[in-house]
Each structure stands twice: as C-alpha cells, then as structure tokens.
C-alpha cells in the first residue's frame, strides 16, 4: 500500500493542469461549483485546493486520472496516479516518438497502460501523421477497436473534397448583365432650419 503525503503540497499553492485530448474538457468543483474549461491540448494554472476539492467527486477523479494531467507528481498520487505510469506525463514529442521512431514496445505499453487521454492522443496523432508503419497501425486498431487505415483514408477523402469545393466556385452573374434596380433619390432636399 502506498503512503500519500498530503502535506507535501499546500492548498495555497497553484498547480498546472493540462488537457491531454483534442477536445475541450470541463471540470466543475463539487462543493463550490467553480467551473474550469480547458481548451483542446491546453493547460492552465489552478489552486491545489480546487484540485483537491475535485477528489470528492468520482467523475472529477476520473477526469484527472484519464484526460487531464496534474503537473505535480505528489498531488497526482492523491488521485491514484503512480510513478510507474510514465505515459501520464507524455507530451506531443513523446507521442510522436512512440508512433514514429521509438521501439514498437513503447507504443504497445502505452496502448496497454496509458490513461485514456494519451491513447486518444496517440490515435489522433497517428491519423494526422498518417503513420507509415502498418504494424503500429494494426496495434492501435486492435487496442482501441478502431480502424486506423479507414480513418486515414477518410481524412484524405475529406481533404480532397474540400479542395474540389474550393476550386469549383464560379460566378453565376456576369458583371455586364446587371438588371437589379437601383434606389433613386431626389437631388433636391429640403432641410429645416
């Protein structure tokens, strides 16, 4: 059993929290109703007291375990994040490395043990980068029950359709054929003095 030192971080301190996913995450403290909205992949500084208040609510605890990183190891331990969950602290560089250059076992470990937010970030980045390694695509597909190949294909088709729509625009009316009525005003105006 792990002993947690709750005095290592004071309630008066501030801590950085970081959104791990590509969509907004909203956190509402259960007692005081403070609302924090984290835009996609952004971070903000909040008080330790507010983060600890979130530990009273199961939904908030789950958000901090899976989708929002607490950038303080001692405080993260209070939410059940152990030091051996190395992926919890991953940023974009580590995600790209796992997808492109690191040993495939790094990716496989992440797909098995990483928080859901990191797994989602791995999937999003794999599609964005169109990773060429079919073994990595297959590993992601199997672990997350999605089809990465189809997602990449859909992305390409979507981009192609967007390009075609942008180039296919034509004017329907020529500038010489204006048949619209223009407003006429009298040239003499009377003004009251």
XYZ file of C-alpha atoms in Angstrom:
193
model
C 0.000 0.000 0.000
C 1.326 3.427 -0.942
C 1.522 6.148 1.673
C 0.442 9.551 0.387
C 1.843 12.691 1.945
C -0.938 15.303 1.646
C 1.220 17.944 3.331
C 3.853 17.895 0.564
C 1.725 20.301 -1.477
C -0.075 23.151 0.276
C -3.682 24.085 -0.540
C -2.447 27.660 -1.034
C -0.113 26.642 -3.880
C -1.030 26.637 -7.540
C -0.565 23.737 -9.913
C -0.664 23.427 -13.695
C -3.263 21.085 -15.173
C -3.038 20.055 -18.834
C -5.738 18.770 -21.187
C -4.429 15.605 -22.859
C -7.117 15.350 -25.553
C -8.113 17.172 -28.736
C -11.457 18.400 -27.401
C -12.442 20.712 -24.537
C -12.688 19.299 -21.028
C -14.844 20.961 -18.375
C -14.222 20.457 -14.672
C -16.663 21.706 -12.034
C -15.674 21.548 -8.387
C -18.365 19.661 -6.447
C -18.659 21.914 -3.397
C -18.142 25.454 -4.670
C -19.241 24.935 -8.270
C -16.142 26.568 -9.796
C -16.001 25.832 -13.500
C -12.740 25.298 -15.370
C -12.817 24.795 -19.140
C -9.633 23.551 -20.722
C -9.461 24.038 -24.497
C -8.002 21.163 -26.531
C -4.400 20.322 -25.575
C -4.078 23.419 -23.404
C -3.020 23.993 -19.842
C -3.956 26.348 -17.025
C -2.894 27.104 -13.505
C -5.394 26.429 -10.704
C -5.177 26.268 -6.943
C -4.282 22.991 -5.268
C -7.335 23.495 -3.072
C -9.623 23.387 -6.155
C -7.922 20.259 -7.495
C -8.239 18.538 -4.122
C -11.899 19.511 -3.945
C -12.373 17.603 -7.194
C -11.236 14.441 -5.425
C -14.616 14.394 -3.631
C -16.374 13.631 -6.927
C -15.854 10.334 -8.774
C -16.305 11.968 -12.187
C -13.656 14.607 -11.468
C -11.267 11.934 -10.183
C -11.740 10.008 -13.407
C -11.078 13.124 -15.485
C -7.796 13.723 -13.629
C -6.763 10.083 -13.995
C -7.550 9.789 -17.697
C -7.935 13.091 -19.550
C -6.357 15.955 -17.589
C -2.814 15.734 -16.294
C -1.954 17.149 -12.871
C 1.559 18.519 -13.426
C 2.703 17.788 -9.873
C 3.687 14.203 -9.036
C 2.874 14.439 -5.320
C -0.610 15.838 -5.973
C -1.208 13.320 -8.776
C -0.511 10.494 -6.303
C -3.518 11.683 -4.290
C -5.624 10.794 -7.358
C -4.083 7.328 -7.671
C -1.516 8.134 -10.360
C 1.596 6.133 -9.501
C 5.124 6.999 -10.649
C 5.233 3.920 -12.894
C 2.506 5.340 -15.179
C 5.116 7.162 -17.241
C 2.715 7.918 -20.102
C 0.687 10.196 -17.808
C 3.404 12.829 -18.269
C 3.760 12.440 -22.031
C 3.584 15.483 -24.252
C 3.354 15.729 -28.033
C 7.041 14.884 -28.515
C 6.738 11.581 -26.652
C 3.559 10.705 -28.546
C 5.200 11.341 -31.925
C 8.278 9.366 -30.853
C 6.126 6.387 -29.798
C 4.374 6.450 -33.171
C 7.337 7.072 -35.443
C 10.786 6.305 -34.022
C 10.713 4.510 -30.670
C 10.702 0.752 -30.319
C 7.234 -0.644 -31.036
C 7.131 -1.993 -27.466
C 6.914 1.594 -26.194
C 3.724 2.035 -28.204
C 2.355 -1.326 -27.094
C 2.985 -0.486 -23.427
C 1.257 2.852 -23.882
C -1.745 1.185 -25.500
C -1.951 -1.198 -22.537
C -1.207 1.078 -19.582
C -1.559 4.754 -20.553
C -4.502 6.888 -19.461
C -7.381 7.076 -21.948
C -6.424 10.639 -22.894
C -2.965 9.532 -24.037
C -4.463 6.631 -26.002
C -6.824 9.082 -27.698
C -3.896 11.412 -28.425
C -1.956 8.506 -29.948
C -4.873 7.707 -32.255
C -5.391 11.345 -33.282
C -1.685 11.854 -33.998
C -1.441 8.546 -35.903
C -4.206 9.688 -38.242
C -2.805 13.206 -38.537
C 0.700 11.950 -39.380
C -0.609 9.045 -41.447
C 1.987 6.816 -39.807
C 3.587 4.572 -42.412
C 4.299 1.551 -40.154
C 1.485 -0.950 -40.716
C 2.403 -2.850 -37.519
C 1.822 0.288 -35.441
C -1.454 1.000 -37.244
C -2.597 -2.540 -36.559
C -1.556 -2.333 -32.891
C -3.558 0.876 -32.420
C -6.534 -0.576 -34.296
C -6.581 -3.711 -32.155
C -6.052 -1.941 -28.822
C -8.620 0.809 -29.376
C -11.104 -1.147 -31.503
C -10.932 1.269 -34.431
C -9.662 1.024 -37.990
C -6.751 3.435 -38.378
C -6.393 2.668 -42.103
C -10.015 3.681 -42.735
C -9.646 6.799 -40.598
C -6.626 7.889 -42.656
C -8.475 7.102 -45.897
C -11.476 9.151 -44.729
C -9.203 12.037 -43.803
C -7.640 12.033 -47.273
C -11.055 11.887 -48.982
C -12.325 14.726 -46.826
C -9.312 16.867 -47.719
C -9.783 16.086 -51.427
C -13.475 17.038 -51.332
C -12.643 20.278 -49.538
C -10.054 21.159 -52.197
C -12.514 20.394 -55.034
C -15.221 22.554 -53.478
C -12.815 25.447 -53.100
C -11.750 25.322 -56.772
C -15.188 24.661 -58.290
C -16.759 28.019 -57.394
C -17.919 30.173 -60.330
C -19.860 33.381 -60.598
C -23.383 32.955 -61.803
C -23.912 36.519 -62.942
C -21.565 38.413 -65.176
C -20.670 41.941 -64.232
C -22.071 43.372 -67.525
C -25.562 42.000 -67.013
C -26.836 43.912 -64.026
C -30.569 44.016 -64.012
C -31.021 44.964 -60.415
C -32.984 48.030 -59.564
C -31.110 50.888 -58.029
C -32.535 53.208 -55.476
C -33.276 56.676 -56.704
C -33.345 59.684 -54.506
C -34.283 63.198 -55.380
C -31.380 65.504 -55.738
C -33.134 68.372 -54.051
C -33.552 68.050 -50.343
C -35.192 70.422 -48.054
C -33.747 70.956 -44.668
C -35.395 72.500 -41.692
C -33.521 75.356 -40.107
